[in-house]
Amino acid sequence: MILRVCALYPELMNIYADRGNLLMLERRCAWRGIEWQLHESTLGEALRDEHDLYYIGGGQDADQRRCARDLLEHKAAALHAAASRGAVVLGVCGGYQLLGHSYELGAEEIPGIGLLDVRTVRSDGPRLIGNVVVQSDEGVIAGFENHAGHTQLASSQQPLGRVLRGHGNDGRSGLEGARRANVIGTYVHGPLLPKNSWLCDWLTARALGVESQALAPLDDSLERAAHAGALRAAGVS
Ligand code: GLN
């Protein structure tokens, strides 16, 4: 088996150690004898639809602005094609916002690629910061969030999960993230995958097109401790 991963703008969209998500995917593939191929796609590259998992991390507003233009011009078509054939697309925080329709900052609107039916508006109020715990259909996700954007889901858009602790999409709806088949957006940093190894495996299995049980079990004692620590930090035991 080979996992072909494409990291979008890894040098620009990488705050709160979001690059750790790639390391986690890579290590677990290595431990299982799954071949790993990483392609880093940045500004100016015309993206090709030839990967199993596409990943975009969080970023500052200024970097998001640069990436947004490039995404639309050089990458949106390939990402839409990839999503419709079932490739995994994972966006964290700023990356999640860019997977939606738009990110509005006052009079300015940064366009997204519309893979998720969500819109984000930057709020002048306090940033949504802190430890966060989310109940998704597949399991509990724990981590950290820090965003000024408030994200609204269209009525038919499925969230990733419900907020057990923290703010989530907008601090009010009780919803966190968004999901459409294998396209997933979330505000959870931490980084996300090292603190939620089950999610790393779930995404890997979806990207490879196999059942999660087809992945060899690993000694997850450290990973379980990291997950428990993130839950405790959020006040969930
Ligand atoms: N710049 C975006 C916001 O503040 C995303 C921040 C992030 O990726 N942590 O809402």
Coordinates of N, CA and C and ligand atoms in Angstrom, one line a residue:
M1 N 0.8 -1.2 0.0 CA 0.0 0.0 0.0 C 0.9 1.2 0.0
I2 N 0.4 2.3 -0.7 CA 1.1 3.6 -0.7 C 0.1 4.7 -0.3
L3 N 0.5 5.5 0.6 CA -0.3 6.7 0.9 C 0.4 7.9 0.2
R4 N -0.4 8.5 -0.7 CA 0.2 9.7 -1.4 C -0.5 10.9 -0.9
V5 N 0.4 11.7 -0.2 CA -0.2 12.9 0.5 C 0.3 14.2 -0.2
C6 N -0.6 15.1 -0.2 CA -0.2 16.4 -0.8 C -0.4 17.5 0.3
A7 N 0.7 18.1 0.7 CA 0.6 19.2 1.7 C 0.5 20.5 1.0
L8 N -0.6 21.3 1.2 CA -0.8 22.6 0.5 C -0.2 23.7 1.3
Y9 N 0.7 24.5 0.7 CA 1.4 25.6 1.3 C 2.0 25.3 2.7
P10 N 2.8 24.3 2.8 CA 3.2 23.9 4.2 C 4.1 25.0 4.8
E11 N 4.7 25.9 4.0 CA 5.5 26.9 4.7 C 4.7 28.1 5.1
L12 N 3.5 28.3 4.5 CA 2.6 29.4 4.9 C 1.5 29.1 5.8
M13 N 0.9 27.9 5.6 CA -0.3 27.5 6.4 C 0.2 26.4 7.4
N14 N 0.8 26.9 8.5 CA 1.4 26.0 9.5 C 1.6 26.7 10.8
I15 N 0.5 27.0 11.5 CA 0.7 27.6 12.8 C 0.2 26.5 13.9
Y16 N 0.6 26.8 15.1 CA 0.4 25.8 16.2 C 0.8 24.4 15.8
A17 N 2.0 24.4 15.2 CA 2.6 23.1 14.9 C 1.7 22.2 14.0
D18 N 0.9 22.8 13.2 CA 0.0 22.0 12.3 C 0.8 21.0 11.4
R19 N 2.1 21.3 11.2 CA 2.9 20.4 10.4 C 3.0 19.0 11.1
G20 N 2.8 19.0 12.4 CA 2.9 17.7 13.2 C 1.8 16.7 12.6
N21 N 0.8 17.2 12.0 CA -0.2 16.3 11.5 C 0.4 15.4 10.4
L22 N 1.3 16.0 9.6 CA 1.9 15.3 8.5 C 2.9 14.3 9.1
L23 N 3.6 14.7 10.1 CA 4.6 13.8 10.8 C 3.9 12.6 11.3
M24 N 2.7 12.8 11.9 CA 1.9 11.7 12.5 C 1.5 10.7 11.5
L25 N 1.0 11.3 10.4 CA 0.5 10.4 9.3 C 1.7 9.6 8.8
E26 N 2.9 10.2 8.6 CA 4.0 9.6 8.0 C 4.6 8.5 8.9
R27 N 4.7 8.8 10.3 CA 5.2 7.8 11.2 C 4.4 6.6 11.3
R28 N 3.1 6.8 11.3 CA 2.2 5.6 11.5 C 2.2 4.7 10.2
C29 N 2.4 5.4 9.1 CA 2.5 4.6 7.8 C 3.8 3.8 7.9
A30 N 4.9 4.5 8.3 CA 6.2 3.8 8.4 C 6.1 2.6 9.4
W31 N 5.5 2.7 10.5 CA 5.4 1.6 11.5 C 4.6 0.5 10.9
R32 N 3.7 0.8 10.0 CA 2.9 -0.3 9.5 C 3.4 -0.8 8.1
G33 N 4.5 -0.3 7.7 CA 5.0 -0.7 6.4 C 4.2 -0.2 5.2
I34 N 3.5 0.9 5.4 CA 2.8 1.5 4.3 C 3.7 2.5 3.6
E35 N 3.9 2.5 2.3 CA 4.8 3.4 1.7 C 4.2 4.8 1.8
W36 N 5.1 5.8 1.9 CA 4.7 7.2 2.1 C 5.2 8.1 1.0
Q37 N 4.4 8.8 0.3 CA 4.9 9.8 -0.6 C 4.3 11.1 -0.3
L38 N 5.2 12.1 -0.1 CA 4.7 13.5 0.2 C 5.1 14.4 -0.9
H39 N 4.1 15.2 -1.3 CA 4.3 16.2 -2.3 C 3.9 17.5 -1.6
E40 N 4.8 18.5 -1.7 CA 4.5 19.8 -1.1 C 4.1 20.8 -2.3
S41 N 2.9 21.3 -2.2 CA 2.5 22.2 -3.3 C 2.3 23.6 -2.8
T42 N 3.0 24.5 -3.4 CA 2.9 25.9 -2.9 C 2.5 26.9 -4.0
L43 N 2.7 28.2 -3.7 CA 2.2 29.2 -4.6 C 2.7 29.0 -6.0
G44 N 1.8 29.1 -7.0 CA 2.2 29.0 -8.4 C 2.1 27.7 -9.0
E45 N 2.0 26.6 -8.2 CA 2.0 25.3 -8.8 C 0.6 24.9 -9.2
A46 N 0.5 24.4 -10.4 CA -0.8 23.9 -10.9 C -1.0 22.5 -10.3
L47 N -2.0 22.4 -9.4 CA -2.1 21.1 -8.6 C -2.7 20.0 -9.5
R48 N -2.2 18.8 -9.4 CA -2.7 17.7 -10.1 C -3.5 16.8 -9.2
D49 N -4.5 16.2 -9.7 CA -5.4 15.3 -8.8 C -4.7 13.9 -8.9
E50 N -3.7 13.7 -8.1 CA -3.0 12.4 -8.1 C -2.6 12.0 -6.7
H51 N -3.3 12.5 -5.7 CA -3.0 12.1 -4.3 C -4.2 11.5 -3.6
D52 N -3.9 10.8 -2.5 CA -5.0 10.2 -1.7 C -5.5 11.1 -0.6
L53 N -4.6 12.0 -0.1 CA -5.0 12.9 1.0 C -4.4 14.2 0.8
Y54 N -5.2 15.3 0.8 CA -4.7 16.6 0.7 C -4.9 17.3 2.0
Y55 N -3.9 18.1 2.4 CA -3.9 18.7 3.7 C -3.5 20.1 3.7
I56 N -4.3 21.0 4.4 CA -3.9 22.4 4.5 C -4.1 22.8 6.0
G57 N -3.1 23.4 6.6 CA -3.1 23.8 8.0 C -3.6 25.2 8.2
G58 N -3.4 25.6 9.4 CA -3.9 27.0 9.8 C -2.9 28.0 9.4
G59 N -3.4 29.3 9.4 CA -2.5 30.4 9.0 C -3.0 31.7 9.5
Q60 N -2.1 32.7 9.4 CA -2.5 34.1 9.6 C -3.3 34.6 8.5
D61 N -4.1 35.6 8.8 CA -5.0 36.2 7.8 C -4.2 36.6 6.5
A62 N -3.0 37.2 6.7 CA -2.2 37.7 5.6 C -1.8 36.5 4.7
D63 N -1.4 35.4 5.3 CA -1.0 34.2 4.5 C -2.2 33.6 3.8
Q64 N -3.3 33.6 4.5 CA -4.5 33.0 3.9 C -4.9 33.8 2.7
R65 N -4.7 35.1 2.7 CA -5.1 35.9 1.6 C -4.3 35.5 0.3
R66 N -3.0 35.3 0.5 CA -2.1 34.9 -0.6 C -2.5 33.6 -1.1
C67 N -2.8 32.6 -0.2 CA -3.1 31.3 -0.6 C -4.4 31.2 -1.3
A68 N -5.4 32.0 -0.8 CA -6.7 32.0 -1.4 C -6.7 32.2 -2.9
R69 N -6.0 33.3 -3.3 CA -5.9 33.6 -4.7 C -5.4 32.4 -5.5
D70 N -4.3 31.9 -4.9 CA -3.6 30.8 -5.6 C -4.4 29.5 -5.7
L71 N -5.1 29.3 -4.6 CA -6.0 28.1 -4.5 C -7.0 28.1 -5.7
L72 N -7.7 29.3 -5.8 CA -8.7 29.4 -6.8 C -8.1 29.3 -8.2
E73 N -7.0 29.9 -8.4 CA -6.4 29.9 -9.8 C -5.7 28.6 -10.1
H74 N -5.0 28.0 -9.2 CA -4.2 26.9 -9.6 C -4.6 25.5 -9.0
K75 N -5.5 25.5 -8.0 CA -5.7 24.2 -7.3 C -7.1 23.8 -7.1
A76 N -8.1 24.7 -7.3 CA -9.5 24.4 -6.9 C -10.0 23.3 -7.8
A77 N -9.7 23.3 -9.1 CA -10.3 22.3 -10.0 C -9.8 20.9 -9.6
A78 N -8.5 20.8 -9.3 CA -8.0 19.4 -8.9 C -8.6 19.0 -7.6
L79 N -8.7 19.9 -6.6 CA -9.3 19.6 -5.3 C -10.8 19.2 -5.4
H80 N -11.5 19.8 -6.3 CA -12.9 19.4 -6.5 C -13.0 18.0 -7.1
A81 N -12.1 17.8 -8.1 CA -12.1 16.5 -8.7 C -11.7 15.4 -7.7
A82 N -10.7 15.7 -6.9 CA -10.2 14.7 -5.9 C -11.3 14.4 -4.9
A83 N -12.0 15.4 -4.5 CA -13.0 15.2 -3.5 C -14.2 14.4 -4.1
S84 N -14.5 14.6 -5.3 CA -15.6 13.9 -5.9 C -15.3 12.4 -6.1
R85 N -14.0 12.1 -6.3 CA -13.7 10.6 -6.4 C -13.4 10.0 -5.0
G86 N -13.5 10.8 -3.9 CA -13.4 10.2 -2.6 C -12.0 10.4 -1.9
A87 N -11.1 11.2 -2.5 CA -9.9 11.5 -1.8 C -10.2 12.3 -0.5
V88 N -9.3 12.1 0.5 CA -9.5 12.9 1.7 C -9.0 14.3 1.5
V89 N -9.7 15.3 2.0 CA -9.2 16.7 2.0 C -9.4 17.1 3.5
L90 N -8.3 17.5 4.1 CA -8.4 17.9 5.5 C -7.9 19.3 5.7
G91 N -8.7 20.2 6.2 CA -8.3 21.6 6.4 C -8.5 21.9 7.9
V92 N -7.4 22.5 8.5 CA -7.4 22.9 9.9 C -7.4 24.4 10.0
C93 N -8.4 24.9 10.7 CA -8.5 26.4 11.0 C -8.5 27.3 9.8
G94 N -7.4 28.0 9.6 CA -7.4 28.8 8.4 C -7.6 28.0 7.1
G95 N -7.1 26.8 7.1 CA -7.3 25.9 6.0 C -8.7 25.5 5.8
Y96 N -9.4 25.3 6.9 CA -10.8 24.9 7.0 C -11.6 26.1 6.4
Q97 N -11.3 27.3 6.8 CA -12.0 28.5 6.3 C -11.9 28.6 4.8
L98 N -10.7 28.3 4.2 CA -10.5 28.3 2.8 C -11.2 27.2 2.0
L99 N -11.6 26.2 2.7 CA -12.4 25.1 2.0 C -13.8 25.5 1.9
G100 N -14.2 26.6 2.6 CA -15.6 27.1 2.6 C -15.8 28.0 1.4
H101 N -16.9 28.8 1.4 CA -17.1 29.7 0.3 C -16.4 31.0 0.5
S102 N -16.2 31.5 1.7 CA -15.6 32.8 1.9 C -15.2 33.1 3.3
Y103 N -14.2 34.0 3.4 CA -13.8 34.5 4.8 C -13.8 36.0 4.7
E104 N -14.8 36.6 5.4 CA -15.0 38.0 5.3 C -14.3 38.8 6.4
L105 N -13.5 39.8 6.1 CA -12.9 40.6 7.1 C -13.3 42.0 6.8
G106 N -14.3 42.5 7.6 CA -14.8 43.9 7.3 C -15.3 43.9 5.9
A107 N -14.8 44.9 5.1 CA -15.3 45.1 3.8 C -14.7 44.1 2.8
E108 N -13.7 43.4 3.2 CA -13.0 42.5 2.3 C -13.5 41.1 2.4
E109 N -13.6 40.5 1.2 CA -14.0 39.0 1.2 C -12.9 38.2 0.6
I110 N -12.3 37.3 1.3 CA -11.4 36.4 0.8 C -12.2 35.2 0.3
P111 N -12.1 34.8 -1.0 CA -12.9 33.7 -1.5 C -12.3 32.4 -1.1
G112 N -13.1 31.4 -0.9 CA -12.7 30.0 -0.6 C -13.0 29.2 -1.9
I113 N -12.8 27.9 -1.8 CA -13.0 27.1 -3.0 C -14.4 26.3 -2.9
G114 N -15.1 26.5 -1.8 CA -16.5 26.0 -1.8 C -16.6 24.5 -1.7
L115 N -15.7 23.8 -1.2 CA -15.8 22.3 -1.0 C -16.7 22.0 0.2
L116 N -16.8 23.0 1.1 CA -17.7 22.8 2.2 C -18.7 24.0 2.2
D117 N -19.9 23.7 2.6 CA -20.9 24.8 2.4 C -21.0 25.6 3.7
V118 N -19.9 26.4 3.9 CA -19.7 27.2 5.1 C -19.2 28.6 4.7
R119 N -19.5 29.6 5.5 CA -19.0 30.9 5.3 C -18.4 31.4 6.7
T120 N -17.3 32.1 6.6 CA -16.7 32.6 7.8 C -16.6 34.1 7.8
V121 N -16.9 34.7 9.0 CA -16.8 36.2 9.1 C -15.9 36.4 10.3
R122 N -14.9 37.3 10.1 CA -14.0 37.7 11.2 C -14.7 38.6 12.1
S123 N -14.6 38.2 13.4 CA -15.3 39.0 14.4 C -14.4 40.0 15.1
D124 N -14.8 41.2 15.4 CA -14.0 42.1 16.2 C -14.0 41.8 17.7
G125 N -14.8 40.9 18.1 CA -14.9 40.5 19.5 C -13.7 39.7 19.8
P126 N -13.6 39.2 21.1 CA -12.5 38.4 21.5 C -12.3 37.1 20.6
R127 N -11.0 36.8 20.4 CA -10.8 35.6 19.6 C -11.3 34.4 20.3
L128 N -11.6 33.3 19.6 CA -12.1 32.1 20.2 C -10.9 31.2 20.5
I129 N -10.5 31.2 21.7 CA -9.2 30.6 22.1 C -9.4 29.6 23.3
G130 N -8.7 28.5 23.2 CA -8.7 27.6 24.4 C -8.7 26.2 24.0
N131 N -8.8 25.3 25.0 CA -8.8 23.9 24.8 C -10.2 23.5 24.4
V132 N -10.3 22.5 23.5 CA -11.6 22.2 22.9 C -11.8 20.7 22.8
V133 N -13.0 20.2 23.1 CA -13.3 18.8 22.9 C -14.6 18.7 22.1
V134 N -14.5 17.8 21.1 CA -15.6 17.6 20.2 C -16.1 16.2 20.1
Q135 N -17.4 16.0 20.1 CA -17.9 14.7 19.9 C -18.3 14.5 18.5
S136 N -17.6 13.7 17.7 CA -18.0 13.5 16.3 C -18.6 12.1 16.2
D137 N -19.2 11.8 15.1 CA -19.8 10.5 14.9 C -18.8 9.4 15.1
E138 N -17.6 9.7 14.8 CA -16.6 8.6 14.8 C -15.8 8.5 16.1
G139 N -15.8 9.5 16.9 CA -15.1 9.5 18.2 C -14.9 10.9 18.7
V140 N -14.2 10.9 19.9 CA -14.0 12.2 20.5 C -12.6 12.8 20.1
I141 N -12.7 14.1 19.7 CA -11.5 14.9 19.2 C -11.2 15.9 20.3
A142 N -9.9 16.0 20.7 CA -9.5 16.9 21.7 C -8.3 17.7 21.2
G143 N -8.3 19.0 21.5 CA -7.2 19.9 21.0 C -7.3 21.3 21.5
F144 N -6.9 22.2 20.7 CA -6.8 23.6 21.0 C -7.2 24.5 19.9
E145 N -7.9 25.5 20.1 CA -8.4 26.4 19.0 C -8.0 27.9 19.3
N146 N -7.8 28.6 18.2 CA -7.5 30.0 18.3 C -7.9 30.7 17.0
H147 N -9.0 31.3 17.0 CA -9.5 31.9 15.7 C -10.3 33.1 15.9
A148 N -10.2 34.1 15.0 CA -11.1 35.2 15.0 C -12.3 35.0 14.1
G149 N -12.1 34.1 13.1 CA -13.2 33.8 12.2 C -14.3 33.0 12.9
H150 N -15.6 33.4 12.6 CA -16.8 32.7 13.1 C -17.4 32.0 11.9
T151 N -17.6 30.7 12.0 CA -18.0 30.0 10.8 C -19.5 29.5 10.9
Q152 N -20.2 29.8 9.9 CA -21.7 29.4 9.8 C -21.8 28.3 8.8
L153 N -22.6 27.3 9.2 CA -22.8 26.2 8.2 C -24.2 26.4 7.5
A154 N -24.2 26.1 6.2 CA -25.5 26.1 5.5 C -26.4 25.1 6.2
S155 N -27.7 25.2 6.0 CA -28.6 24.3 6.8 C -28.4 22.8 6.5
S156 N -28.0 22.5 5.2 CA -27.8 21.1 4.8 C -26.3 20.7 5.1
Q157 N -25.5 21.5 5.6 CA -24.1 21.1 5.8 C -23.9 20.4 7.2
Q158 N -23.4 19.2 7.1 CA -23.1 18.5 8.3 C -21.9 19.0 9.1
P159 N -22.0 19.2 10.4 CA -20.8 19.6 11.2 C -19.9 18.4 11.3
L160 N -18.7 18.7 11.8 CA -17.8 17.5 12.1 C -18.3 16.9 13.4
G161 N -18.7 17.8 14.3 CA -19.2 17.2 15.6 C -19.8 18.3 16.5
R162 N -20.1 17.9 17.7 CA -20.7 18.9 18.7 C -19.7 19.2 19.7
V163 N -19.7 20.5 20.1 CA -18.7 21.0 21.1 C -19.0 20.4 22.5
L164 N -18.1 19.7 23.1 CA -18.3 19.3 24.5 C -17.7 20.4 25.4
R165 N -16.5 20.9 25.0 CA -15.9 22.0 25.7 C -15.2 22.9 24.7
G166 N -15.3 24.2 24.9 CA -14.6 25.2 24.0 C -15.7 25.9 23.2
H167 N -15.2 26.5 22.1 CA -16.1 27.4 21.3 C -16.6 26.8 20.0
G168 N -15.7 26.1 19.2 CA -16.1 25.5 18.0 C -16.3 26.5 16.9
N169 N -17.2 26.3 16.0 CA -17.3 27.1 14.8 C -17.6 28.6 15.1
D170 N -18.4 28.9 16.1 CA -18.7 30.3 16.3 C -19.0 30.7 17.7
G171 N -18.7 29.7 18.6 CA -18.9 30.0 20.1 C -20.4 30.0 20.5
R172 N -21.3 29.8 19.6 CA -22.7 29.8 19.9 C -23.6 28.6 19.5
S173 N -23.2 28.1 18.3 CA -24.1 27.1 17.7 C -23.9 25.7 18.4
G174 N -22.8 25.5 19.1 CA -22.5 24.2 19.7 C -21.9 23.3 18.6
L175 N -21.6 23.8 17.4 CA -21.1 22.9 16.4 C -19.7 23.2 16.1
E176 N -19.0 22.1 15.7 CA -17.5 22.3 15.4 C -17.3 21.6 14.0
G177 N -16.5 22.4 13.2 CA -16.1 21.9 11.9 C -17.2 21.6 11.0
A178 N -16.8 21.0 9.9 CA -17.8 20.6 8.9 C -17.2 19.4 8.1
R179 N -18.2 18.6 7.6 CA -17.7 17.4 6.9 C -18.7 17.1 5.7
R180 N -18.1 16.8 4.6 CA -18.9 16.3 3.5 C -18.1 15.1 2.9
A181 N -18.7 13.9 3.1 CA -18.0 12.7 2.8 C -16.6 12.7 3.3
N182 N -15.5 12.7 2.5 CA -14.2 12.7 3.0 C -13.5 14.0 3.0
V183 N -14.3 15.1 2.9 CA -13.8 16.4 3.1 C -14.1 16.9 4.5
I184 N -13.0 17.3 5.2 CA -13.2 17.6 6.6 C -12.5 18.9 6.9
G185 N -13.3 19.8 7.6 CA -12.7 21.0 8.1 C -12.9 21.1 9.6
T186 N -11.9 21.6 10.3 CA -12.0 21.7 11.8 C -11.1 22.8 12.3
Y187 N -11.5 23.4 13.5 CA -10.7 24.4 14.1 C -9.7 23.8 15.0
V188 N -9.6 22.5 15.1 CA -8.8 21.9 16.2 C -7.3 21.8 15.8
H189 N -6.5 22.6 16.5 CA -5.0 22.4 16.4 C -4.6 21.5 17.5
G190 N -3.3 21.5 17.8 CA -2.9 20.7 19.0 C -1.5 20.1 18.9
P191 N -1.0 19.7 17.8 CA -1.7 19.5 16.5 C -2.8 18.4 16.7
L192 N -3.7 18.5 15.7 CA -4.9 17.6 15.7 C -4.6 16.1 15.8
L193 N -3.7 15.6 14.9 CA -3.6 14.1 14.8 C -2.8 13.5 15.9
P194 N -1.7 14.1 16.3 CA -0.9 13.5 17.4 C -1.8 13.3 18.7
K195 N -2.7 14.2 18.9 CA -3.6 14.1 20.1 C -4.8 13.2 19.9
N196 N -5.0 12.8 18.6 CA -6.2 12.0 18.3 C -5.8 10.9 17.3
S197 N -5.0 9.9 17.8 CA -4.4 9.0 16.8 C -5.5 8.2 16.1
W198 N -6.7 8.0 16.8 CA -7.8 7.2 16.1 C -8.2 8.0 14.9
L199 N -8.2 9.3 14.9 CA -8.6 10.1 13.7 C -7.5 10.0 12.6
C200 N -6.3 10.0 13.0 CA -5.2 9.8 12.1 C -5.4 8.5 11.3
D201 N -5.7 7.4 12.0 CA -5.9 6.1 11.4 C -7.2 6.1 10.6
W202 N -8.2 6.8 11.0 CA -9.5 6.8 10.3 C -9.3 7.5 8.9
L203 N -8.6 8.6 9.0 CA -8.3 9.4 7.7 C -7.4 8.6 6.8
T204 N -6.4 7.9 7.4 CA -5.5 7.0 6.6 C -6.3 6.0 5.9
A205 N -7.2 5.3 6.6 CA -8.0 4.2 6.0 C -8.9 4.8 4.9
R206 N -9.5 5.9 5.2 CA -10.4 6.5 4.1 C -9.6 6.8 2.9
A207 N -8.4 7.4 3.1 CA -7.6 7.8 2.0 C -7.1 6.6 1.2
L208 N -6.8 5.5 1.9 CA -6.4 4.3 1.2 C -7.5 3.5 0.6
G209 N -8.8 3.8 1.1 CA -9.9 3.1 0.6 C -10.0 1.7 1.3
V210 N -9.6 1.6 2.5 CA -9.7 0.3 3.2 C -10.5 0.5 4.5
E211 N -10.9 -0.5 5.2 CA -11.6 -0.4 6.5 C -10.5 -0.1 7.5
S212 N -10.8 0.6 8.6 CA -9.9 0.9 9.6 C -9.2 -0.3 10.2
Q213 N -10.0 -1.4 10.3 CA -9.5 -2.6 10.9 C -8.4 -3.3 10.0
A214 N -8.3 -2.8 8.8 CA -7.3 -3.4 7.9 C -5.9 -2.8 8.3
L215 N -5.9 -1.8 9.1 CA -4.6 -1.2 9.5 C -4.1 -2.0 10.7
A216 N -2.8 -2.4 10.7 CA -2.2 -3.2 11.8 C -2.3 -2.3 13.0
P217 N -2.6 -3.0 14.2 CA -2.7 -2.3 15.4 C -1.2 -1.8 15.8
L218 N -1.1 -0.7 16.5 CA 0.2 -0.2 17.0 C 0.1 0.0 18.5
D219 N 1.3 0.1 19.1 CA 1.3 0.4 20.6 C 1.0 1.9 20.7
D220 N -0.2 2.2 21.2 CA -0.6 3.6 21.2 C -0.6 4.1 22.6
S221 N 0.3 3.6 23.5 CA 0.2 4.1 24.9 C 0.5 5.6 25.0
L222 N 1.5 6.0 24.3 CA 1.9 7.5 24.3 C 0.8 8.3 23.7
E223 N 0.2 7.8 22.6 CA -0.8 8.5 21.9 C -2.1 8.6 22.8
R224 N -2.4 7.5 23.5 CA -3.6 7.6 24.4 C -3.3 8.6 25.5
A225 N -2.1 8.6 26.0 CA -1.8 9.6 27.1 C -1.9 11.0 26.5
A226 N -1.5 11.2 25.3 CA -1.6 12.6 24.7 C -3.0 13.0 24.6
H227 N -3.9 12.0 24.2 CA -5.3 12.3 24.1 C -5.9 12.6 25.4
A228 N -5.6 11.8 26.4 CA -6.1 12.0 27.8 C -5.6 13.3 28.3
G229 N -4.4 13.7 28.1 CA -3.9 15.0 28.5 C -4.6 16.1 27.9
A230 N -5.0 16.0 26.6 CA -5.7 17.1 26.0 C -7.1 17.2 26.5
L231 N -7.7 16.0 26.9 CA -9.1 16.0 27.5 C -9.0 16.7 28.9
R232 N -8.0 16.3 29.6 CA -7.8 16.9 31.0 C -7.7 18.4 30.9
A233 N -6.8 18.8 30.0 CA -6.6 20.3 29.8 C -7.9 21.0 29.6
A234 N -8.8 20.4 28.9 CA -10.1 21.0 28.6 C -11.1 20.8 29.7
G235 N -10.7 20.1 30.8 CA -11.6 19.8 31.9 C -12.5 18.7 31.7
V236 N -12.2 17.8 30.8 CA -13.0 16.5 30.6 C -12.1 15.4 31.0
S237 N -12.6 14.6 32.0 CA -11.7 13.5 32.4 C -12.0 12.2 31.7
Ligands
GLN1 N1 -6.6 33.6 10.5 C1 -7.8 32.8 10.9 C2 -8.5 33.3 12.1 O1 -8.0 34.0 12.9 C3 -7.3 31.4 11.2 C4 -6.4 31.3 12.4 C5 -5.8 29.9 12.5 O2 -5.6 29.2 11.5 N2 -5.5 29.5 13.8 O3 -9.7 33.1 12.2

